[in-house]
Coordinates of C-alpha atoms in Angstrom, one line a residue:
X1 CA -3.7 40.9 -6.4
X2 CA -6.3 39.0 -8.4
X3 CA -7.0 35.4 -7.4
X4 CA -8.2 32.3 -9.6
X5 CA -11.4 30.9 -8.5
X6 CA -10.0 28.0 -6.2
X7 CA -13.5 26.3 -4.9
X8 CA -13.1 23.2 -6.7
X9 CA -9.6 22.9 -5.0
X10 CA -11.0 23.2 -1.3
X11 CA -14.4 21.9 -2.0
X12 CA -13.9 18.4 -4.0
X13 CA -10.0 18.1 -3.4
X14 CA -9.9 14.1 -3.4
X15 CA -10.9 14.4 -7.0
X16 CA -9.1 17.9 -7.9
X17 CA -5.9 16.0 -6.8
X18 CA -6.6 12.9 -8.9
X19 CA -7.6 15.6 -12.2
X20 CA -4.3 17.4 -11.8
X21 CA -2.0 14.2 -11.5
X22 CA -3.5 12.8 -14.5
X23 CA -3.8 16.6 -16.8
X24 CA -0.3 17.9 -15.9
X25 CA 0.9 14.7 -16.6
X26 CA 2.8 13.7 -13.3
X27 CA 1.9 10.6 -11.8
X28 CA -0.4 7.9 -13.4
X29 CA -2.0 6.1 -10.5
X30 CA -4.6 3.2 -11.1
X31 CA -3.7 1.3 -13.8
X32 CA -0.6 -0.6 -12.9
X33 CA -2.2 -3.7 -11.6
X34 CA -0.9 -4.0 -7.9
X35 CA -2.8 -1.8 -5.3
X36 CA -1.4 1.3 -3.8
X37 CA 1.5 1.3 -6.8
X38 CA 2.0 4.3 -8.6
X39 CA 4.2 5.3 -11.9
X40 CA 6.4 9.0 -12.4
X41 CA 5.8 10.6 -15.7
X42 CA 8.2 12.2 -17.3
X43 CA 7.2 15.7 -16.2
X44 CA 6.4 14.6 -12.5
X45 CA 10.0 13.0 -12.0
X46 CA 11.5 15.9 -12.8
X47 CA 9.6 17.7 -10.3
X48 CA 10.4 14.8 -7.9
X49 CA 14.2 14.8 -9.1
X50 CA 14.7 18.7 -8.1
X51 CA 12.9 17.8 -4.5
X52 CA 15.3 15.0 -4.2
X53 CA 18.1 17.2 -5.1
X54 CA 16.9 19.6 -2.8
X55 CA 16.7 17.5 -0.2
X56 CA 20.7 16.0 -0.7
X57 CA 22.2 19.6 -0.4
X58 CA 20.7 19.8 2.9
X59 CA 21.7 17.4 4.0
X60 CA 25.0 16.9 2.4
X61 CA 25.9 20.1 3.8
X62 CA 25.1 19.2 7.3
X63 CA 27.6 16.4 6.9
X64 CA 25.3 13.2 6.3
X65 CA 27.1 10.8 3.8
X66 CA 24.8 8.7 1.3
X67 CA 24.4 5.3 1.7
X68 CA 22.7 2.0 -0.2
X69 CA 21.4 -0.6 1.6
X70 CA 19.7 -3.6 0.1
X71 CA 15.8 -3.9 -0.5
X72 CA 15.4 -7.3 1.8
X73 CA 15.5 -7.8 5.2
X74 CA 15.9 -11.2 6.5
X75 CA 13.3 -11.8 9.1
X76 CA 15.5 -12.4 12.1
X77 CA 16.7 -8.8 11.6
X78 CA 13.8 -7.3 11.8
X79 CA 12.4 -9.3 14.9
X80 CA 15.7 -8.0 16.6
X81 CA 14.0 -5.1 18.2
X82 CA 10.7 -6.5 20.2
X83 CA 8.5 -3.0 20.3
X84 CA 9.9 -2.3 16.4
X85 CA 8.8 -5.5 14.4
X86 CA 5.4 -5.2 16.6
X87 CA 4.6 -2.4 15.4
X88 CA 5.5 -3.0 11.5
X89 CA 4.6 -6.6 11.4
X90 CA 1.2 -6.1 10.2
X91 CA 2.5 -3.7 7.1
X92 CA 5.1 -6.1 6.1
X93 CA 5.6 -7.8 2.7
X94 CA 7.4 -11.1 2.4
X95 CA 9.2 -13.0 0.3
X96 CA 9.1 -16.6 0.7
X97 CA 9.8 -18.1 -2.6
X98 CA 12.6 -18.1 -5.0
X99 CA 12.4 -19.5 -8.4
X100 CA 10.8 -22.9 -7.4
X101 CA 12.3 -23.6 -4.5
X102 CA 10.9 -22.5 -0.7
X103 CA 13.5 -19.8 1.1
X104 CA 14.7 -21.1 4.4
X105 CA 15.1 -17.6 5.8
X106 CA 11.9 -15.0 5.4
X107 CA 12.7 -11.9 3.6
X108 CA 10.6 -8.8 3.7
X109 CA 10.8 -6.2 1.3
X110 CA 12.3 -3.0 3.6
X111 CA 9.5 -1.2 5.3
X112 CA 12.3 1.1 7.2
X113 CA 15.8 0.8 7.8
X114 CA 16.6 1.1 11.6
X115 CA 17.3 -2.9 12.0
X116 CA 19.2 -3.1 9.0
X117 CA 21.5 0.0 9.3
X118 CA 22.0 -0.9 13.1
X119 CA 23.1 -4.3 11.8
X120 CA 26.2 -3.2 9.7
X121 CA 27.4 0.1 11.9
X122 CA 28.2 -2.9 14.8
X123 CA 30.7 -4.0 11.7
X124 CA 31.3 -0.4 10.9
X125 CA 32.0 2.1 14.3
X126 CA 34.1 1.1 17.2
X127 CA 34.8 4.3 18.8
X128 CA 33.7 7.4 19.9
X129 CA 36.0 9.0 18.0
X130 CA 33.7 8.2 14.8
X131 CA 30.9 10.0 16.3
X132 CA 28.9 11.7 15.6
X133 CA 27.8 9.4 12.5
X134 CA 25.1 10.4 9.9
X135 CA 23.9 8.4 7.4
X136 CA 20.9 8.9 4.8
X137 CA 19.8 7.3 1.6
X138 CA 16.5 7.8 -1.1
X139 CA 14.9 4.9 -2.0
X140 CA 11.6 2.8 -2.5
X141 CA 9.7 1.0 0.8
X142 CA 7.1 -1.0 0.7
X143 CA 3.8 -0.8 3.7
X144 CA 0.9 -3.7 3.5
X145 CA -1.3 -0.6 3.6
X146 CA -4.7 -1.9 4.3
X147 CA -6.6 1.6 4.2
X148 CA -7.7 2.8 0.9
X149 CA -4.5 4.3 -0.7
X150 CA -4.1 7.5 -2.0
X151 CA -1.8 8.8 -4.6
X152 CA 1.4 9.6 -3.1
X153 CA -0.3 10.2 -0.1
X154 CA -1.1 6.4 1.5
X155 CA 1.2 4.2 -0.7
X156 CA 2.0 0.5 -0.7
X157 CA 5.8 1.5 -2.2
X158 CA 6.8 4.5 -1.1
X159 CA 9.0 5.5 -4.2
X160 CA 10.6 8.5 -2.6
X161 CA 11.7 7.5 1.3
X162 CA 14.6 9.7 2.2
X163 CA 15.7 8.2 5.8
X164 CA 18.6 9.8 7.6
X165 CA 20.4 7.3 10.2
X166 CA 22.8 8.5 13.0
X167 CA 25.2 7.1 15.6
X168 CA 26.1 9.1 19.0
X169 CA 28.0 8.8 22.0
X170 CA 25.3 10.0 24.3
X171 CA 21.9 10.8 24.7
X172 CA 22.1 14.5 25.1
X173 CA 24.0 14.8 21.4
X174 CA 21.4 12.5 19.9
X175 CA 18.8 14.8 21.4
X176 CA 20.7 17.6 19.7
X177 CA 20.7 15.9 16.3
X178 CA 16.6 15.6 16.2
X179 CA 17.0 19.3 16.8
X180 CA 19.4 19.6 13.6
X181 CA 16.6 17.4 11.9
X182 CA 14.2 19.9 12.6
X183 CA 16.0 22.8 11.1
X184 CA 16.7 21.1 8.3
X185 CA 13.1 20.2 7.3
X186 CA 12.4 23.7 8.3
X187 CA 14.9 24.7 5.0
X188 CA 13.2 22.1 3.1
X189 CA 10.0 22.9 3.1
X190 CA 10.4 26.5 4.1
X191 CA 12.3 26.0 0.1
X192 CA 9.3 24.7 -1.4
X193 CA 6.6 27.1 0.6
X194 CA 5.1 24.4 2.0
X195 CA 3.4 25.0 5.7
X196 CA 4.1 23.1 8.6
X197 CA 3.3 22.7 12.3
X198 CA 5.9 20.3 14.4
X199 CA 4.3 18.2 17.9
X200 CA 6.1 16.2 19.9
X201 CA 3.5 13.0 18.8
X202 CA 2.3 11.4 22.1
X203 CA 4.0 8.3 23.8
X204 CA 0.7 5.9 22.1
X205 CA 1.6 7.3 18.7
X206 CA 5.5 7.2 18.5
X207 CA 7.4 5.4 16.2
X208 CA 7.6 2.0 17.2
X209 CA 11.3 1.6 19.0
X210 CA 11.6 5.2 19.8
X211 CA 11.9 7.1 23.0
X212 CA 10.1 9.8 21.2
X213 CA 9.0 11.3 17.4
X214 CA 8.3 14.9 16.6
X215 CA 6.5 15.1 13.4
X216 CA 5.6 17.7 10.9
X217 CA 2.2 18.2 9.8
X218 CA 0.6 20.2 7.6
X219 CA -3.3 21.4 6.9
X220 CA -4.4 20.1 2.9
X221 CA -6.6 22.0 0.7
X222 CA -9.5 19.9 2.3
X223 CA -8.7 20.7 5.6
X224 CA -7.5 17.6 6.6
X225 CA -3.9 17.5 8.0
X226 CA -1.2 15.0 6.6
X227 CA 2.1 14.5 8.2
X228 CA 5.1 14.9 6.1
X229 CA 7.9 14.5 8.0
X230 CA 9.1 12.7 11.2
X231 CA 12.3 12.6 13.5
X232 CA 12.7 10.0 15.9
X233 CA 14.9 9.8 18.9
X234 CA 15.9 6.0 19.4
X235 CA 18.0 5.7 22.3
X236 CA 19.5 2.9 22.6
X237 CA 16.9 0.2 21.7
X238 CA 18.3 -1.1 18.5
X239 CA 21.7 -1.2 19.5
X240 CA 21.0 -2.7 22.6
X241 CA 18.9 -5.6 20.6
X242 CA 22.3 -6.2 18.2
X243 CA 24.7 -5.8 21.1
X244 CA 26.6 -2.8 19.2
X245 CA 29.2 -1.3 21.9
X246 CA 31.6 1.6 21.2
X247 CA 34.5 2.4 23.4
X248 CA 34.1 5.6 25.5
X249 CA 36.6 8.2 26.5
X250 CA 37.2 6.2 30.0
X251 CA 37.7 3.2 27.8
X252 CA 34.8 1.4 29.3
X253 CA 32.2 -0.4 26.3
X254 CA 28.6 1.2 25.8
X255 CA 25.7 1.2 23.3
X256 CA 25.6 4.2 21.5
X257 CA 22.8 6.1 20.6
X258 CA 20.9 6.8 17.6
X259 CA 18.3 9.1 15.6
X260 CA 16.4 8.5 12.4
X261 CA 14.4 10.9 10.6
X262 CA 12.6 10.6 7.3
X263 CA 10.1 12.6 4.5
X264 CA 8.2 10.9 1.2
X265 CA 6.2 11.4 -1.8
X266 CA 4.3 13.1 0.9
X267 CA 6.4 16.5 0.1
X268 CA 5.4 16.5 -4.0
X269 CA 2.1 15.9 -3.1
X270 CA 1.8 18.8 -0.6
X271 CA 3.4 21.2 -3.0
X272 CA 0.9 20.1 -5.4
X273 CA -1.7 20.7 -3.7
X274 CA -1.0 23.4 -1.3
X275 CA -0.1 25.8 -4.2
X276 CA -2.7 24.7 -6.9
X277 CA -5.8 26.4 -7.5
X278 CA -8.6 25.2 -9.3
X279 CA -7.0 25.9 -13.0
X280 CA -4.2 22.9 -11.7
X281 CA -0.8 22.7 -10.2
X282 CA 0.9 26.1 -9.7
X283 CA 4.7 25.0 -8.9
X284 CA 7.3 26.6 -7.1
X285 CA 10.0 28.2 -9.6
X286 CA 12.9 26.2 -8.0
X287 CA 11.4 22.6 -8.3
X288 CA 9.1 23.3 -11.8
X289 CA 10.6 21.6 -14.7
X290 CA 9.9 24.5 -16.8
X291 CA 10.4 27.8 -15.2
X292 CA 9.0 30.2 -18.5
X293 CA 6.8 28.9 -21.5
X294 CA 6.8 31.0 -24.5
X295 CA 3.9 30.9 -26.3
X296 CA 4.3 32.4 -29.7
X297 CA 0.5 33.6 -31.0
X298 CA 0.0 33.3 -34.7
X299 CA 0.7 36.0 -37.1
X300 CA 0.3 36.6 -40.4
X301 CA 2.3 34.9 -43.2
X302 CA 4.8 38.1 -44.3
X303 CA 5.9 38.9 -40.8
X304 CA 6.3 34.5 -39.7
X305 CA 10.0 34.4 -40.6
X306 CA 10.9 37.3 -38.0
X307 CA 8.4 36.4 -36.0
X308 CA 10.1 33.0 -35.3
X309 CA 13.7 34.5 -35.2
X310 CA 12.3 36.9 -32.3
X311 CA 10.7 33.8 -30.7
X312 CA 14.2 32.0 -30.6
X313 CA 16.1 34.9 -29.7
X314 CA 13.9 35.2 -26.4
X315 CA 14.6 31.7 -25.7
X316 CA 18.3 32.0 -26.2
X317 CA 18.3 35.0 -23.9
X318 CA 16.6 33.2 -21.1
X319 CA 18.2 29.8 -21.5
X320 CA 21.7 32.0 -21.3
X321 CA 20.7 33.6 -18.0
X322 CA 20.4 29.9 -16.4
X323 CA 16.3 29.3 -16.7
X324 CA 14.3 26.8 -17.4
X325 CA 12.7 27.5 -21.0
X326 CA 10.3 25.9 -23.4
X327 CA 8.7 27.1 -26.3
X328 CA 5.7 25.3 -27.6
X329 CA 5.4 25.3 -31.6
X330 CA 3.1 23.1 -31.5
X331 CA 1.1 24.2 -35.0
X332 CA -2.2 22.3 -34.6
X333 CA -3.2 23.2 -31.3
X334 CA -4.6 26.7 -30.7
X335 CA -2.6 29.4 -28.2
X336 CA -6.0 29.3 -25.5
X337 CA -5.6 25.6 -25.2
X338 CA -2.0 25.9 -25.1
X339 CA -2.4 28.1 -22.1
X340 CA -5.2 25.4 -20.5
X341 CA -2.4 23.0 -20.8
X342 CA 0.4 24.5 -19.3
X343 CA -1.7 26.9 -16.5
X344 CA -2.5 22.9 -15.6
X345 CA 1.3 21.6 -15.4
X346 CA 1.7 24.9 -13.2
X347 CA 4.8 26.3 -15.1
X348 CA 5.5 29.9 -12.8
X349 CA 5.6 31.6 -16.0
X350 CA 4.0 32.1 -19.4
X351 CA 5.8 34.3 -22.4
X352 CA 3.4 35.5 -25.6
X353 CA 4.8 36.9 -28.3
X354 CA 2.9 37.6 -31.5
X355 CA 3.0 40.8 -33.7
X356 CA 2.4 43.0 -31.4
X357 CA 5.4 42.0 -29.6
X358 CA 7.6 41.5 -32.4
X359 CA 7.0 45.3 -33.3
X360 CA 6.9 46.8 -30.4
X361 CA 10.3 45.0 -29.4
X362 CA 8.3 43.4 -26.1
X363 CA 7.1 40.4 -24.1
X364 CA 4.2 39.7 -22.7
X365 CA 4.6 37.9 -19.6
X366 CA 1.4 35.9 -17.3
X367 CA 2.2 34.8 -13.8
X368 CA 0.5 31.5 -12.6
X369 CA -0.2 32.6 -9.3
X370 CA -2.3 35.4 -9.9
X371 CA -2.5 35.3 -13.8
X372 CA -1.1 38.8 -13.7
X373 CA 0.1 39.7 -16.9
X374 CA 3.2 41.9 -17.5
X375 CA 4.8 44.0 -20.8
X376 CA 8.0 43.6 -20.5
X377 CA 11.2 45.5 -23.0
X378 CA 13.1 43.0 -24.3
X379 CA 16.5 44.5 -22.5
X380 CA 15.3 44.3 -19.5
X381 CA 13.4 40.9 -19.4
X382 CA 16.3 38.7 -18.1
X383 CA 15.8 40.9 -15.1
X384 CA 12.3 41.1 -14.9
X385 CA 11.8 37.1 -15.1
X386 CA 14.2 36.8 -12.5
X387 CA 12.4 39.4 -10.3
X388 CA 9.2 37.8 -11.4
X389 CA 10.0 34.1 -10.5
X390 CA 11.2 35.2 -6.7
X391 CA 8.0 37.0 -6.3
X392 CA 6.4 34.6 -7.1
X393 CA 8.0 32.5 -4.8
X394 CA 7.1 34.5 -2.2
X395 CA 3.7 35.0 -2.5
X396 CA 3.2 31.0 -3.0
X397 CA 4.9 30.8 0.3
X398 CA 3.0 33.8 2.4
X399 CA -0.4 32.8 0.9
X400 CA 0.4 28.8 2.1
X401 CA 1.1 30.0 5.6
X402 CA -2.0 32.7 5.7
X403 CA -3.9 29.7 4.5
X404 CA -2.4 27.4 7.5
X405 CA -2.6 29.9 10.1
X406 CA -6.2 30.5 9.8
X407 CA -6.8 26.8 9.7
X408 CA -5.5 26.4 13.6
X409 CA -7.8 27.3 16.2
X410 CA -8.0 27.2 20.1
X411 CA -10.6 25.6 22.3
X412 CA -11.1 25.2 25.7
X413 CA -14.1 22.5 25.9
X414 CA -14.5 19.2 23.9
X415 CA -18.0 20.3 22.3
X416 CA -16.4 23.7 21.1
X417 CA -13.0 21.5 19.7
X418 CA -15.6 18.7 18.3
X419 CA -17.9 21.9 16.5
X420 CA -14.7 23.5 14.8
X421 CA -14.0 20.5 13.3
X422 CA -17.0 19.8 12.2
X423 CA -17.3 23.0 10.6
X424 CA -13.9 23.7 8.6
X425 CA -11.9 21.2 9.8
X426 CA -8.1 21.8 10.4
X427 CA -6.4 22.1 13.9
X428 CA -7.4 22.5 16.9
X429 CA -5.5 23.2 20.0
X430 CA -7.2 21.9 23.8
X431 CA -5.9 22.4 27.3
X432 CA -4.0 19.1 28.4
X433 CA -3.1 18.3 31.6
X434 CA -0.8 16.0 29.7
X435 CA -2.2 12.2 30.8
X436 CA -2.2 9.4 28.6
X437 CA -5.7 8.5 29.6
X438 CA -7.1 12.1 29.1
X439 CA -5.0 12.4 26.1
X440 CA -6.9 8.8 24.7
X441 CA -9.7 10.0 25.7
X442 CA -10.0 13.6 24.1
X443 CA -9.5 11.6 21.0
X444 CA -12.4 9.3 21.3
X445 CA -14.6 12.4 22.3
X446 CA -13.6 15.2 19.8
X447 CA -13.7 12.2 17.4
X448 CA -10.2 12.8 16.0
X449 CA -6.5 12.1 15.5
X450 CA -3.8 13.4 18.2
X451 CA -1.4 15.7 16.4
X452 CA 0.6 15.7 19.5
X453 CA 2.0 18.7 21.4
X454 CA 3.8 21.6 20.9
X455 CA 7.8 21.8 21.1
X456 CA 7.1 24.1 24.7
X457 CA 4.3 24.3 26.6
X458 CA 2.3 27.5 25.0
X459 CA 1.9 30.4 27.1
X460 CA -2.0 30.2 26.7
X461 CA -2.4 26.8 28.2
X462 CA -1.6 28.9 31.8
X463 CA -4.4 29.1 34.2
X464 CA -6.6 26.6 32.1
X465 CA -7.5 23.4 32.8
X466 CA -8.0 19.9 31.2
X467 CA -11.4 19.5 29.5
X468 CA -11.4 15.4 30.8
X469 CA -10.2 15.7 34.2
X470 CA -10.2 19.3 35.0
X471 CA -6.8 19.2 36.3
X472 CA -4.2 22.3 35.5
X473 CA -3.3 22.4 31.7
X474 CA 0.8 21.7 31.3
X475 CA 0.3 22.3 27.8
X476 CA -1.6 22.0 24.7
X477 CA -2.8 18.5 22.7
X478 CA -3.8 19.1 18.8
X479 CA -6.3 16.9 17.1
X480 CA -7.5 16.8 13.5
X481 CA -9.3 15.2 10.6
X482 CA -6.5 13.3 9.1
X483 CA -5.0 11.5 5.9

């Protein structure tokens, strides 16, 4: 299949990313006066209300139950858990006034939840019998980020935080639900054609309060990786700080154990850009606000009546069969710029119909992804969109994962892993012998981030040793360049 030019896209993506926010429409970031804070158009919330929909049927139908709990965190909350509010307290926001009048009790405006939810489930579980217990709500945190923020990507409020919350009897079933986490960002993103790699993140770069995180990352346009989702086994360190007890089977009181796992804006601005091209955004059919745009191409002034009546008789047939449809009328702007403006919002697919069509009885339909264009019979273009839009799917899907695959490489010596970065960036995969020191140390070296580790120990770590201490490899340690 032909493919758009997409050099801009890999070569300047910073600014690329910044162009197709602000021409499709989706995100105006810049101009509200507080640092790091963004605002959802009207097109880009719709693409962000579909992903959040997505994401509540999975996990609706994995029994979590939705829940609301308030923006503010008094400050003797949050200090609950020692190794928790050390690692937050730097990214924290507070409120220390109200009105006129000094508060008596520091509030901060909710970086996570773990120290509030942990709070009211000693008020809300006694037993074991309520377990397992999975919670989850979608809301707006707020990080002191002190880098230079990105666009959905490094935030100071996080608009779109989903954060799942559960309660278990023991550590083997809390173990079981981060592996019921994974899965189900596996279905989410595996939904949206997104790419991912999932490491076990190293003990210096957990979440702070866990016993361990796994983490999803993915390799941007750019190269860089950016992680976009995390699941964290907690143990029993926040329910331990607020003295929460169940009863067991035996009858005897223990502290229960808990998970939390949690995605962002992160996800819309992944699909954004791992899809896009250098035209602009090219969106999955099941999250793009507009699935088919009909573009109707001027004709001459006898055949306009018909002409329109065809138009709208297209639309009524698509609309019918359940898709997404707009037709753009707009009189004083010319079809080629019409297509400019919608190839930029990245509807899947485009519909022209002028004379030609209206005669022939056909449509004329463009795919985004590879601006393959398509005559269609008007009885069967119900079925052809539909065909059309999964294929589409697909390809946006196998492409992102070609694209990902060729981005992780292997090394075996820290010049060779400190030369493929250099060159093209993305992953690459060393011998570990799995040591915190050599592990802190590869870092420095290679002169990059620590992805973590795979799940299991890869079958070509055997035989090779670590590139620090030269000690048998147990398994393999990423690094990147990373957001």
């Amino acid at each position: 299949m032909a493919q758009p030019p997409r050099e801009r896209w890999r070569s300047d993506f910073p600014r690329w990313f910044d162009w197709v926010l602000e021409v499709a429409e989706i995100y105006d970031y810049g101009r509200y006066p507080v640092k790091g804070m963004g605002v959802w158009l009207p097109y880009g919330f719709q693409i962000r209300r579909r992903v959040v929909e997505l994401i509540r049927e999975l996990l609706d139908s994995t029994g979590h139950e939705e829940v609301l709990l308030p923006l503010l965190i008094p400050e003797h909350l949050l200090r609950r858990e020692a190794e928790h509010i050390k690692g937050f307290e730097a990214e924290v926001f507070w409120v220390t006034r109200a009105g006129g009048e000094d508060l008596d009790v520091k509030l901060a405006l909710r970086p996570t939840s773990e120290t509030s939810i942990t709070f009211m489930e000693s008020y809300w579980i006694k037993s074991y019998k309520e377990l397992p217990k999975k919670y989850y709500q979608i809301v707006s945190i707020f990080r002191y980020e002190t880098k230079a923020t990105r666009p959905m990507i490094r935030l100071r409020e996080v608009t779109t935080f989903k954060e799942a919350h559960t309660v278990h009897d023991s550590f083997e079933d809390a173990d079981r639900q981060v592996g019921e986490a994974i899965e189900i960002y596996k279905r989410l993103f595996d939904e949206l054609g997104i790419p991912y790699i999932i490491s076990r993140r190293p003990e210096w770069d957990k979440f702070a309060g866990a016993v361990y995180t796994v983490a999803f990352d993915t390799v941007m346009p750019d190269g860089r990786t950016l992680q976009i989702g995390t699941a964290h086994h907690l143990g029993q360190n926040f329910t331990i700080a607020f003295d929460v007890k169940i009863q067991l089977p035996d009858e005897s009181l223990d502290y229960p154990w808990q998970t939390s796992y949690g995605v962002s804006d992160r996800v819309i601005a992944t699909l954004i850009s791992i899809h896009g091209d250098d035209r602009g955004a090219v969106l999955p059919p099941n999250v793009a606000p507009i699935q088919v745009v009909i573009v109707p191409i001027p004709v001459e002034e006898g055949l306009r009546e018909r002409h329109r009546r065809y138009v709208e008789e297209v639309e009524g047939e698509l609309r019918r069969a359940g898709f997404r449809v707009k037709t753009d009328w707009r009189e004083d702007v010319r079809p080629g710029r019409k297509f400019y403006e919608w190839e930029a919002k990245g509807v899947p697919l485009r519909a022209e119909i002028g004379a030609r069509e209206v005669e022939a009885g056909t449509v004329l339909l463009v795919r985004r992804d590879t601006l393959e264009k398509v005559v269609v019979e008007r009885g069967r273009l119900v079925e052809e969109v539909r065909r059309l839009l999964s294929d589409i799917a697909e390809n946006l899907r196998r492409r992102a994962w070609e694209w990902l695959r060729s981005m992780v490489s292997r090394a075996e010596s820290v010049e060779e892993a400190r030369r493929v970065l250099s060159e093209r960036r993305g992953v690459v995969e060393l011998p570990w012998c799995g040591r915190e020191r050599c592990g802190l140390q590869l870092e420095e070296l290679v002169d990059a981030k620590v992805l973590g580790s795979p799940l299991r120990p890869p079958e070509w770590v055997r035989g090779k040793r670590c590139p620090v201490c030269g000690a048998p490899a147990v398994t393999a340690l990423r690094l990147a360049k990373q957001y």
